[in-house]
Short mmCIF file of C-alpha atoms in Angstrom, two decimals:
data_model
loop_
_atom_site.label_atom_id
_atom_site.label_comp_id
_atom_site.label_asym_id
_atom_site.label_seq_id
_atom_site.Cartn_x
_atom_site.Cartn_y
_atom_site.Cartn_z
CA UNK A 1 31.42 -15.51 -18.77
CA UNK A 2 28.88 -17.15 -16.55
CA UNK A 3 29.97 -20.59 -17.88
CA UNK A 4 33.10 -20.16 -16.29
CA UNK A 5 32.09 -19.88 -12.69
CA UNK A 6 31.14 -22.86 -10.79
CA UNK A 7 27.73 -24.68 -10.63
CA UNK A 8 26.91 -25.05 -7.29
CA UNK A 9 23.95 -26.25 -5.11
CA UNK A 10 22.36 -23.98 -2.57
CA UNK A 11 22.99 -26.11 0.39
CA UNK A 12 26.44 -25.71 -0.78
CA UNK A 13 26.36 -21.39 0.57
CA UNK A 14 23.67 -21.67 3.62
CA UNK A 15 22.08 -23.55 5.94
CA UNK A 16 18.79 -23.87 7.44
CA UNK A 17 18.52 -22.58 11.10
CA UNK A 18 16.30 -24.78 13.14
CA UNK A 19 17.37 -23.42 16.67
CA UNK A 20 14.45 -22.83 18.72
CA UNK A 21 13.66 -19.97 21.37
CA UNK A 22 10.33 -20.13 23.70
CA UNK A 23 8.18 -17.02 22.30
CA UNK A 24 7.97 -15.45 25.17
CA UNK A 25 11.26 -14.38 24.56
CA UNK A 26 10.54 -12.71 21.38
CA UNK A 27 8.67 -9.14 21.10
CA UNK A 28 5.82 -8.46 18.88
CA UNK A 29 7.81 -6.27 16.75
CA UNK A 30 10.78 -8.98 16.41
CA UNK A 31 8.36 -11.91 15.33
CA UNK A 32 7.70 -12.67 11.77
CA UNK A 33 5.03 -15.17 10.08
CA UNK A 34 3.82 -15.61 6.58
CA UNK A 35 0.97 -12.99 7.40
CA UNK A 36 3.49 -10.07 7.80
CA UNK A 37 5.31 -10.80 5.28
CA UNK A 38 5.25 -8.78 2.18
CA UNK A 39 4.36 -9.64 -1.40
CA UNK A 40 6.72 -9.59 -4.18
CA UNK A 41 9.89 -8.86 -2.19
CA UNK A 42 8.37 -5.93 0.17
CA UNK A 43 9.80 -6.75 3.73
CA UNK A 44 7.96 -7.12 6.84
CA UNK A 45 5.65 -5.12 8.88
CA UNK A 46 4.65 -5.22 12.21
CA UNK A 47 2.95 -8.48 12.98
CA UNK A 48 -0.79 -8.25 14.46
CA UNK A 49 -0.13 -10.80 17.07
CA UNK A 50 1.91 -13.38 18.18
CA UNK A 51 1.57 -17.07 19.91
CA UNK A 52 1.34 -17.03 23.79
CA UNK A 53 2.97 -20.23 24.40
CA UNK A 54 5.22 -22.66 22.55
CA UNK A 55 8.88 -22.68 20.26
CA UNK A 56 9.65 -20.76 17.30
CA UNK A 57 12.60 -20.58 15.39
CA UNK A 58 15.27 -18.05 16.68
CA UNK A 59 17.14 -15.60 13.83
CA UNK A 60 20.05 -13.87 13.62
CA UNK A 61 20.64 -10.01 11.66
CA UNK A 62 22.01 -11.50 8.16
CA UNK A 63 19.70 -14.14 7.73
CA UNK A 64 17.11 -14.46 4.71
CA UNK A 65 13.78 -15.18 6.13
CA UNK A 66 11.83 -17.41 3.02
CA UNK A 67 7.48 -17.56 3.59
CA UNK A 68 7.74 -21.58 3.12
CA UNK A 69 3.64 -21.44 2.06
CA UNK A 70 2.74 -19.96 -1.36
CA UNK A 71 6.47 -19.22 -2.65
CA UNK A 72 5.02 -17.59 -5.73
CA UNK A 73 4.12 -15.11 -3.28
CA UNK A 74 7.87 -13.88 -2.77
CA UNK A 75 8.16 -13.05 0.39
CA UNK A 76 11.65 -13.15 1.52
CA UNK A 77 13.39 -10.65 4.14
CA UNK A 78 17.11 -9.90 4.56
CA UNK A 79 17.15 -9.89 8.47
CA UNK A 80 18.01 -6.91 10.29
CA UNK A 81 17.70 -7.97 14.13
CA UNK A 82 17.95 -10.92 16.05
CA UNK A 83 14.09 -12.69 16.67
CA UNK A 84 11.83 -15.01 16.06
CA UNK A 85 9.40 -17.13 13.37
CA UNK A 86 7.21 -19.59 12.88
CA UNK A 87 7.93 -22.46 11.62
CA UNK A 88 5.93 -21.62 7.91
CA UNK A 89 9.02 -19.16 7.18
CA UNK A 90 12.28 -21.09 6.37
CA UNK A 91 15.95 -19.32 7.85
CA UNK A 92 18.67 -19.32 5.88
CA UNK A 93 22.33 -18.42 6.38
CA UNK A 94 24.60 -17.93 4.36
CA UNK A 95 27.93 -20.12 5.28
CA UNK A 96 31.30 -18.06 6.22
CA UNK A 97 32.70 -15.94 3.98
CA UNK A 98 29.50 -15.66 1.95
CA UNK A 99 28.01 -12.61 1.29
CA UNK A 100 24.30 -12.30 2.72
CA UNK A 101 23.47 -9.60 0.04
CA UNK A 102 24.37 -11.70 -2.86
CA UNK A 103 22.80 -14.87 -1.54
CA UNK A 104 19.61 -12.68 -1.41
CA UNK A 105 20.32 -11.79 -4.58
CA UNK A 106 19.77 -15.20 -5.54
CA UNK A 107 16.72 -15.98 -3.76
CA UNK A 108 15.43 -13.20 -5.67
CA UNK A 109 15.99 -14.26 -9.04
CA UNK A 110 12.59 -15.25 -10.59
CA UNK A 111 14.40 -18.63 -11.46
CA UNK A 112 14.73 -19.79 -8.16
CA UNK A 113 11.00 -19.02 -7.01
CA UNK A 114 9.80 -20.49 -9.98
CA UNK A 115 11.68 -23.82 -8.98
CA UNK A 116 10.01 -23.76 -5.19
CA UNK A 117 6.98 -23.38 -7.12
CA UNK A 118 7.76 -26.88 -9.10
CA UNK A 119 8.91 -28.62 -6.58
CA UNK A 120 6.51 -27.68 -3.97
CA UNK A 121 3.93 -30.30 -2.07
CA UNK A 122 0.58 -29.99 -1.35
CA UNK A 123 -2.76 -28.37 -3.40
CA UNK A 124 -4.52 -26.47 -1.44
CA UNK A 125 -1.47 -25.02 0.73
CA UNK A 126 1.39 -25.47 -1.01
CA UNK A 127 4.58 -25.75 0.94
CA UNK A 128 8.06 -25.38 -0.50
CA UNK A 129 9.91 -28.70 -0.69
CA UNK A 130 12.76 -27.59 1.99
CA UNK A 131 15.38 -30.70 0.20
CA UNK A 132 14.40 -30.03 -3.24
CA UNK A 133 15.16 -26.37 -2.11
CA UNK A 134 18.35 -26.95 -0.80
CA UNK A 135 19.46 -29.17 -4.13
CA UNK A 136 19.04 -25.36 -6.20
CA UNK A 137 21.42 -24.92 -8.62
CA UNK A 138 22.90 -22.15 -9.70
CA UNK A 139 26.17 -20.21 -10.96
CA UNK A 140 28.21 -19.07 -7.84
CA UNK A 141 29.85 -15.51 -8.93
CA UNK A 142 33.67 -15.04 -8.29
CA UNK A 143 34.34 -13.20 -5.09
CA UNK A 144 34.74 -9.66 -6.98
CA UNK A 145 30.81 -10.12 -8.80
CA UNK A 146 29.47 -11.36 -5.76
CA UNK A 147 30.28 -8.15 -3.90
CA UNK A 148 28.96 -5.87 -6.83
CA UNK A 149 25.47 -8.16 -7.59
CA UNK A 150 24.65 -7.81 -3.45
CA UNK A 151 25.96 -3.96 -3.81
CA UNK A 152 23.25 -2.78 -6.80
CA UNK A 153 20.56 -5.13 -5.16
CA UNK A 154 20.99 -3.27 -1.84
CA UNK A 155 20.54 0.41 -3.79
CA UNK A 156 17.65 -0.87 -5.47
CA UNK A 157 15.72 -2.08 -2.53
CA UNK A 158 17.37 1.42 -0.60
CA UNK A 159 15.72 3.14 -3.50
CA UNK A 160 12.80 1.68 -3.09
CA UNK A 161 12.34 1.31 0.60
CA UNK A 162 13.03 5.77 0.38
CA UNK A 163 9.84 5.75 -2.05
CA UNK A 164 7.81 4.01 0.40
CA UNK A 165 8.60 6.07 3.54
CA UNK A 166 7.99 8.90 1.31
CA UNK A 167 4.82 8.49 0.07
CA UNK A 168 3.70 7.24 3.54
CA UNK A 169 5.03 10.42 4.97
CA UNK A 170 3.31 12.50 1.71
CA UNK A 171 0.03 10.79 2.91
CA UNK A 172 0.39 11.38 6.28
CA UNK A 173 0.93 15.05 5.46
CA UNK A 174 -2.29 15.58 3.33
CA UNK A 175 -4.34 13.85 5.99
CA UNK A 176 -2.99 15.92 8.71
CA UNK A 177 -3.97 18.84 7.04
CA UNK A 178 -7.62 17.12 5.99
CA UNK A 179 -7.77 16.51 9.92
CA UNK A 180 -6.79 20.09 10.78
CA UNK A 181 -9.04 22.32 8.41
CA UNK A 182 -11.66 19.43 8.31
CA UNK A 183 -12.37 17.57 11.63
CA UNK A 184 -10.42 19.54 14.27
CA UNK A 185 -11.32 23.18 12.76
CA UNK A 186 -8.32 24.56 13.92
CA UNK A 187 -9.06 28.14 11.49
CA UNK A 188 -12.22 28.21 12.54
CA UNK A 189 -11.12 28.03 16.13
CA UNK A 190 -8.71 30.78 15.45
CA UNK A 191 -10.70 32.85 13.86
CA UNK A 192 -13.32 32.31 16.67
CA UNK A 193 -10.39 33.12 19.57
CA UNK A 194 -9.16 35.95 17.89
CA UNK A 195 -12.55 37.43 17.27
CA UNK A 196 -13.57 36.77 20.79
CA UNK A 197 -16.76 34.75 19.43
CA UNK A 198 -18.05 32.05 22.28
CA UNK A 199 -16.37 28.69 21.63
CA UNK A 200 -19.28 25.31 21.90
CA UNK A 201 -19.25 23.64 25.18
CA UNK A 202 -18.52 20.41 22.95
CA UNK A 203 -15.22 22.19 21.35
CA UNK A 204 -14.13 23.95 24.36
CA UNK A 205 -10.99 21.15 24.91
CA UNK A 206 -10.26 21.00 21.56
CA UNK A 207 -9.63 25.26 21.85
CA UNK A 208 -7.62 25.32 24.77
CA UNK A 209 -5.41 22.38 23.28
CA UNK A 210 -5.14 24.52 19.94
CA UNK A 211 -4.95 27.81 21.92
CA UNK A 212 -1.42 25.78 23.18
CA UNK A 213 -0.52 25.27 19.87
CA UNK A 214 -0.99 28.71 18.98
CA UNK A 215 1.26 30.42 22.14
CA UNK A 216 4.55 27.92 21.36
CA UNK A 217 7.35 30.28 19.99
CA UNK A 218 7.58 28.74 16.12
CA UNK A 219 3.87 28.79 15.57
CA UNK A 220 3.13 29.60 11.82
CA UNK A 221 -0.84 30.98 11.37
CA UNK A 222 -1.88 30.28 7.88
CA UNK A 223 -1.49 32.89 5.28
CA UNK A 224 -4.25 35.69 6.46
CA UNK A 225 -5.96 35.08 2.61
CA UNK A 226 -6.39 31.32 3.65
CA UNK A 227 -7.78 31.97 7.45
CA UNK A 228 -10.18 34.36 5.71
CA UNK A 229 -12.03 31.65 3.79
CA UNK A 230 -13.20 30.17 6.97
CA UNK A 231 -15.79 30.98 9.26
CA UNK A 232 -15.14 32.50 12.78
CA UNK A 233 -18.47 30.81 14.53
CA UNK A 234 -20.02 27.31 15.04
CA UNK A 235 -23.37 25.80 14.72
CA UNK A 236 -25.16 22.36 16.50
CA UNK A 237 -26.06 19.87 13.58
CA UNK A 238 -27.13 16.83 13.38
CA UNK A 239 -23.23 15.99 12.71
CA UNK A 240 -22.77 17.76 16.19
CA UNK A 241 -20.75 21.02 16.19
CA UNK A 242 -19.68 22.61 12.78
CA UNK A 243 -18.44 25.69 11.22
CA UNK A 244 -21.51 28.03 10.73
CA UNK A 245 -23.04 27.62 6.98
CA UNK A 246 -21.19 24.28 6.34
CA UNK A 247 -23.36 21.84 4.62
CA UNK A 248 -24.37 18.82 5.85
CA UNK A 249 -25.01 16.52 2.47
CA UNK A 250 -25.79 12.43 1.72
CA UNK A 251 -23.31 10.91 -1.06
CA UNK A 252 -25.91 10.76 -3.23
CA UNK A 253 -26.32 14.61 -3.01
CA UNK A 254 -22.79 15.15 -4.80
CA UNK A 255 -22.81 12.23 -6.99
CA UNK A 256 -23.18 11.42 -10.70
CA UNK A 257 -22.91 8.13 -10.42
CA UNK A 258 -22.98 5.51 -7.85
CA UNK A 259 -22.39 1.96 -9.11
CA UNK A 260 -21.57 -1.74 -8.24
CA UNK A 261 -19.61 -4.02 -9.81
CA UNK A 262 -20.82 -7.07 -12.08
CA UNK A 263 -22.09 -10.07 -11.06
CA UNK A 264 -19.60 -12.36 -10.84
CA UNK A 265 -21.14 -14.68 -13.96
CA UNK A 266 -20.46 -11.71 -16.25
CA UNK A 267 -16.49 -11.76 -15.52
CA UNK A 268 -15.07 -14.95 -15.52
CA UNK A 269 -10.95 -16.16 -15.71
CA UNK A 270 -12.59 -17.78 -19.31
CA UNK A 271 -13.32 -13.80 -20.33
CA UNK A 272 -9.86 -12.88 -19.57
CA UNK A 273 -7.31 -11.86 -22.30
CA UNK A 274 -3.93 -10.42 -22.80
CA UNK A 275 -4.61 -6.89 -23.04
CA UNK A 276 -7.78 -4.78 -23.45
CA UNK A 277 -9.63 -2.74 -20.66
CA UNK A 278 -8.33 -3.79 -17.45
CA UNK A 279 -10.02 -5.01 -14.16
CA UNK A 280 -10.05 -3.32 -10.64
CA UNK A 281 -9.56 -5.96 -7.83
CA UNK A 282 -8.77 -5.73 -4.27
CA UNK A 283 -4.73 -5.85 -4.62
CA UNK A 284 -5.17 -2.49 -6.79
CA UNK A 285 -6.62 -0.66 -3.49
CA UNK A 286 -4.56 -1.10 -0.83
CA UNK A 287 -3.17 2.98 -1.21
CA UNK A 288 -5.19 6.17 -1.38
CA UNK A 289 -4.23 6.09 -5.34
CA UNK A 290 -5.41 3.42 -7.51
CA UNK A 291 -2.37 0.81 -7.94
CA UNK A 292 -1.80 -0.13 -11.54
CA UNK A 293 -0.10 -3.92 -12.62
CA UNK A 294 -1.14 -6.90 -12.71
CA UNK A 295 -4.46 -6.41 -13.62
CA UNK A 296 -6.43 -9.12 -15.99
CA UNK A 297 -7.88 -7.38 -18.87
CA UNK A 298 -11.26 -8.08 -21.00
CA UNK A 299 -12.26 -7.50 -24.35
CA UNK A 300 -13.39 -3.64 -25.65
CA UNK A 301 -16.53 -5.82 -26.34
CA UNK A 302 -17.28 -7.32 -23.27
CA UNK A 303 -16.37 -4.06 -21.28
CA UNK A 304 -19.24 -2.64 -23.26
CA UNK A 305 -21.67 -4.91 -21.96
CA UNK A 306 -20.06 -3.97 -18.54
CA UNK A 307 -20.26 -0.58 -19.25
CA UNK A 308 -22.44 0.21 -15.53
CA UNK A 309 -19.40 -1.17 -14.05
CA UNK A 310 -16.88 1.17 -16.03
CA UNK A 311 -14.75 4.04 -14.13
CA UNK A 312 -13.01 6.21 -15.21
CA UNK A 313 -10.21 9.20 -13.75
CA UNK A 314 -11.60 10.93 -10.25
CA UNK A 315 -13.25 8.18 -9.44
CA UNK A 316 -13.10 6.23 -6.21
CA UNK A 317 -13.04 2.53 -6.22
CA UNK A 318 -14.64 1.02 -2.76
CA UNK A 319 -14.64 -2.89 -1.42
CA UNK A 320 -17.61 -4.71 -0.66
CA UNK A 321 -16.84 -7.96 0.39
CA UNK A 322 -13.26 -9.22 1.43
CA UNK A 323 -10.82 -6.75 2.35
CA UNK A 324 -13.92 -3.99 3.83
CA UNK A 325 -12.91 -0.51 4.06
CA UNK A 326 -10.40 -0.50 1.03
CA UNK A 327 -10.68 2.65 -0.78
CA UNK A 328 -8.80 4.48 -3.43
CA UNK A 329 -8.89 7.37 -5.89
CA UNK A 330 -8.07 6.80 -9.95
CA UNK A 331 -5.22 9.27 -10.06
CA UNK A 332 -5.86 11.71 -12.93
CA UNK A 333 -2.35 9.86 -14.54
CA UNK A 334 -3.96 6.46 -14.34
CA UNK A 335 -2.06 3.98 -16.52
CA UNK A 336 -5.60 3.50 -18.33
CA UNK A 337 -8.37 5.99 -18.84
CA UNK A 338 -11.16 3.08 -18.32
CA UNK A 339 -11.63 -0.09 -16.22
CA UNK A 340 -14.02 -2.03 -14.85
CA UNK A 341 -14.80 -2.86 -11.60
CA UNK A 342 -14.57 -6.29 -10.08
CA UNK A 343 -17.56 -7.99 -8.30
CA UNK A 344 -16.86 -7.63 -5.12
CA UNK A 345 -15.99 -3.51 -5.67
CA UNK A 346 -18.11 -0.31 -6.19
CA UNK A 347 -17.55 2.72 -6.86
CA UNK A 348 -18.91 6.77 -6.81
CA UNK A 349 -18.64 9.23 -9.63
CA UNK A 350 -18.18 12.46 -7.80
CA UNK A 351 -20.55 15.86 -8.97
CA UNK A 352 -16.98 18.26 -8.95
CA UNK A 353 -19.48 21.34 -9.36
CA UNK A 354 -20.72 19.93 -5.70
CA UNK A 355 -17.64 18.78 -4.04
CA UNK A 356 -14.00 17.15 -3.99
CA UNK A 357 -13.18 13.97 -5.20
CA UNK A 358 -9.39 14.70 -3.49
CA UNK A 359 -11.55 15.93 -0.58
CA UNK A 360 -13.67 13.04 -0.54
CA UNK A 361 -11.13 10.61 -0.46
CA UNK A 362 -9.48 11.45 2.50
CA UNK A 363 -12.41 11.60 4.32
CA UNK A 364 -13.60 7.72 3.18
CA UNK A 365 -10.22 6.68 4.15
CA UNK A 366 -10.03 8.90 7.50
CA UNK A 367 -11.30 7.91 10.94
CA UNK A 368 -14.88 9.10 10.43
CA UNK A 369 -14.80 8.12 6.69
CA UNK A 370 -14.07 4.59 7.76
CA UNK A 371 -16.70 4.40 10.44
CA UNK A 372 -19.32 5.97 8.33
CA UNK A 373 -18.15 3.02 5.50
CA UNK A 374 -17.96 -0.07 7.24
CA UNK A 375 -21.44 0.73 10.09
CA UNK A 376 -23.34 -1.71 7.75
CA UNK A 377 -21.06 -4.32 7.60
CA UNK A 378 -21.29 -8.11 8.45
CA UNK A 379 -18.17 -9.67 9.93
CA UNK A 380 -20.03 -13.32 9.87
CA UNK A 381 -17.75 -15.68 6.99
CA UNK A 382 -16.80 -13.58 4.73
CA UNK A 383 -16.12 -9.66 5.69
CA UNK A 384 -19.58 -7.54 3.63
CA UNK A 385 -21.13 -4.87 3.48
CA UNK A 386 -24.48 -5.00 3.24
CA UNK A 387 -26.39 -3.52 0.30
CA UNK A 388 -23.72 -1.47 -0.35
CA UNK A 389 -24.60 1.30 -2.99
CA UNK A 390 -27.33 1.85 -0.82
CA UNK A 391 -25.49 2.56 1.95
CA UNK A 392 -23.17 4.45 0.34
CA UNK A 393 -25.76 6.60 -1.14
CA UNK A 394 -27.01 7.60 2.42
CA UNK A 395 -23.74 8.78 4.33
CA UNK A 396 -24.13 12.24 5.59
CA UNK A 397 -21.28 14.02 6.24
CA UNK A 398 -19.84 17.79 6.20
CA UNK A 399 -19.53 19.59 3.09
CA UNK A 400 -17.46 22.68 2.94
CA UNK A 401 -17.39 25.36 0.74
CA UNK A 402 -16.48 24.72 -2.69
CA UNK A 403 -13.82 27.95 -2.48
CA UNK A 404 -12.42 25.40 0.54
CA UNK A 405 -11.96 22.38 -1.03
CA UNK A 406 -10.67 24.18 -3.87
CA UNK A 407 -8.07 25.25 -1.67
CA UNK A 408 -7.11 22.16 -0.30
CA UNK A 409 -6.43 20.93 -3.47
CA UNK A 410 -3.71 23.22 -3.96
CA UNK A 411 -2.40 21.74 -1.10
CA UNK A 412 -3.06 18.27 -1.60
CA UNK A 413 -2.89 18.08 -5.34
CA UNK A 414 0.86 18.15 -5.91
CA UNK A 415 1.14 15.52 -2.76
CA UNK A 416 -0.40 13.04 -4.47
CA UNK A 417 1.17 13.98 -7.50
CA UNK A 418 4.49 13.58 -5.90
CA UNK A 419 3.20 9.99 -5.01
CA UNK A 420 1.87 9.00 -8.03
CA UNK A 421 5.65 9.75 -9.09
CA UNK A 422 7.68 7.91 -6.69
CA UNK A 423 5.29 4.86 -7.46
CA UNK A 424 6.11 5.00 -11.02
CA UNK A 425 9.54 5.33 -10.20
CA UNK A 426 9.44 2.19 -8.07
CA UNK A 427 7.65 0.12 -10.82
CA UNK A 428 10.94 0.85 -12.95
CA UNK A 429 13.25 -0.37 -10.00
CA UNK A 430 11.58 -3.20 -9.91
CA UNK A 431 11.48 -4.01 -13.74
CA UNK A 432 15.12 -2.85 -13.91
CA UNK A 433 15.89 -4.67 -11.08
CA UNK A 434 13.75 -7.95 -12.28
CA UNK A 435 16.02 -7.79 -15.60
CA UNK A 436 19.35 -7.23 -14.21
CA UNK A 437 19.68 -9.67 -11.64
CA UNK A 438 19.03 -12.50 -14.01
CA UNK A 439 21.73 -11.58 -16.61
CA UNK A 440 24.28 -10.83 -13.62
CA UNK A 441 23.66 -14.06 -11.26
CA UNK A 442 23.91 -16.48 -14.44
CA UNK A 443 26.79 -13.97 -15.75
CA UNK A 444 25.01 -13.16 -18.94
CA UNK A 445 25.79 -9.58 -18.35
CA UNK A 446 29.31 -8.34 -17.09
CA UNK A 447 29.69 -5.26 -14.33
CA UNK A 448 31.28 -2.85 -17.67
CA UNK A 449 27.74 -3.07 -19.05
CA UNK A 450 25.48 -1.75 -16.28
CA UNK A 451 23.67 1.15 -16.19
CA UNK A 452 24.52 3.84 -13.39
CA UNK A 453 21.37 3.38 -10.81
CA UNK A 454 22.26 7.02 -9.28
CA UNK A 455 21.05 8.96 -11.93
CA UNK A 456 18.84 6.51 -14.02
CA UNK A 457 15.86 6.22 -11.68
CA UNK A 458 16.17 9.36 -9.39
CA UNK A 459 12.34 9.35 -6.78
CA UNK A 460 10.60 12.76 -7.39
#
């Protein structure tokens, strides 16, 4: 079928905007540089900052924004706005009467990447070869495929765009409740207003904005069996003010294990092979799960000789050196059931008869977590922390009851559970996605063959 439809050349369906705008004219949230856009086909976020003076190229909603440095990278956007880039991220759009969706489409196809990559210039940096780009060939679809190729590539990017604001909102949740029993006290605060006990100079704001909270009309106490687990008066620490009885512990106090990675002689690209025990790097730590893919692997052997560096489920996987402050938990449905650390990671084992490893990893990745992690840290070349195990080993902070944190894992257990899911589900989008588009761009497979995406890969 495909070899029926015309070969055309990219240049052919778009054109490459060059109009410029002074940035001054452009908001933060409407400017877009390689360094907010996303990997592998993930959008933008919210740029950090922007140039104070000079040109940038102006967009239009409907054009495909293309990160011109490192295509392997894949970051390409489907515009939604009017704004602004630099001039590292290439604008194209698509000619009259062509269908933005399905030129996307294209883009997307692992085919055309792979060609930037080829024909890019430059070592070091590589840039994409913006005439070479332009001379891509490829099959243009009749009119009728064209509309149904952009129509399942939008519901698979819908699909998984709906995963991601989910699991950022199913995060958000468990860490407001972390927050609320854990660092504001709000039970013990109610407990201590309704028994009339004397609230601490130090927590007296933090009452009357909770004693607010409290008088609004659709207020909803926690279950009376929950609110009696906590304490109804506060004591001075040297954590300040805390819930009377509360322990105040070091890492190393509710650890079995705290351990570094290898050095980096001991794990070279030479030791790497095509499956085996895989290898924890900074890319797999960027949520409070551990992401799995893409990982290089080593030999059963060789992970043996690594075997101070091995973790396993429950654990939580830190960063040294690099991207500081990274921290994530090895979900207890972990693709693997071993890995080993990286060089520039460590990790802590946590004592479950002591404390939480679901509690514990909200508070490393929480506002006092993170301070705690990164007060030892070096910001000279590259981001460190110093002696790191060490440090870790000596962070105090509050310990609640063990009949507490076993009930905020009721709680937060099935959140992350829920997460873990939609994450699996989106690795399947994108696989089903990755083979589909292929076969239907180069006509390989017809529209009578696909599979129905509303009921094969339903999110949790």
């Amino acid at each position: 079928m495909g070899s029926k439809w015309e070969k055309i050349k990219l240049k052919e369906v778009v054109d490459i905007i060059t109009t410029k705008v002074d940035v001054s004219q452009i908001s933060l949230c409407d400017y877009i540089s390689t360094e907010n856009m996303l990997t592998n086909f993930g959008g933008i976020s919210i740029a950090n900052s922007k140039p104070s003076t000079g040109k940038i190229t102006k967009f239009h909603s409907g054009d495909i924004l293309f990160s011109n440095i490192r295509t392997y990278f894949k970051k390409l956007w489907l515009a939604d706005r009017t704004g602004g880039c630099s001039n590292d991220v290439i604008v194209f759009r698509p000619k009259k009467n062509i269908n933005s969706n399905y030129i996307l489409s294209v883009l997307m196809d692992q085919k055309f990447i792979e060609y930037t990559v080829l024909t890019s210039k430059g070592t070091k940096m590589p840039r994409g070869d913006k005439t070479a780009i332009l001379d891509y060939e490829f099959n243009l679809a009749p009119d009728k495929y064209c509309q149904h190729i952009a129509k399942i590539n939008t519901l698979i990017l819908s699909k998984l765009k709906s995963n991601e604001v989910i699991n950022k909102s199913l995060e958000q949740m468990s860490q407001t409740l972390f927050k609320s029993w854990f660092v504001d006290f709000d039970p013990v605060i109610d407990n201590a207003l309704d028994a009339g006990n004397p609230i601490p100079e130090a927590l007296q704001s933090r009452a009357e904005l909770r004693q607010k909270v409290r008088n609004c009309a659709d207020f909803k106490p926690l279950p009376a069996e929950i609110r009696s687990l906590f304490q109804s008066e506060f004591e001075e620490t040297e954590l300040g003010w805390v819930p009377k009885g509360w322990s105040i512990v070091r890492t190393e106090d509710i650890a079995l294990k705290i351990g570094m990675g290898p050095f980096g002689s001991n794990i070279k690209v030479s030791t790497f092979v095509n499956a085996g025990v895989p290898i924890i790097s900074g890319q797999h730590l960027k949520d409070p799960l551990l992401i799995d893919g893409d990982n290089n692997f080593i030999t059963p052997e060789h992970a043996e000789k690594l075997k101070n560096s091995a973790v396993y489920r429950k654990d939580i996987i830190f960063t040294h050196a690099g991207n500081i402050g990274q921290v994530s938990l090895i979900p207890e449905d972990s693709e693997y059931d071993r890995y080993i650390i990286s060089q520039r990671q460590f990790f802590l084992r946590v004592n479950e008869s002591k404390s939480s490893p679901n509690y514990l990893i909200h508070y490393f990745r929480s506002e006092k977590g993170q301070h705690a992690l990164l007060s030892n840290a070096s910001q000279v070349g590259v981001p460190s922390i110093a002696r790191p195990s060490t440090h870790l080993k000596n962070i105090s902070f509050l310990n609640p009851p063990m009949v507490l944190l076993k009930e905020f894992e009721k709680f937060s257990t099935p959140l992350f559970h829920r997460f873990s899911k939609n994450r699996k589900c989106g690795v399947s989008l994108t696989a089903l996605r990755d083979t589909l588009l292929p076969k239907l761009i180069s006509g390989e497979l017809s529209l009578e063959d696909l599979p129905d995406l509303t009921t094969d890969t339903e999110a949790a």
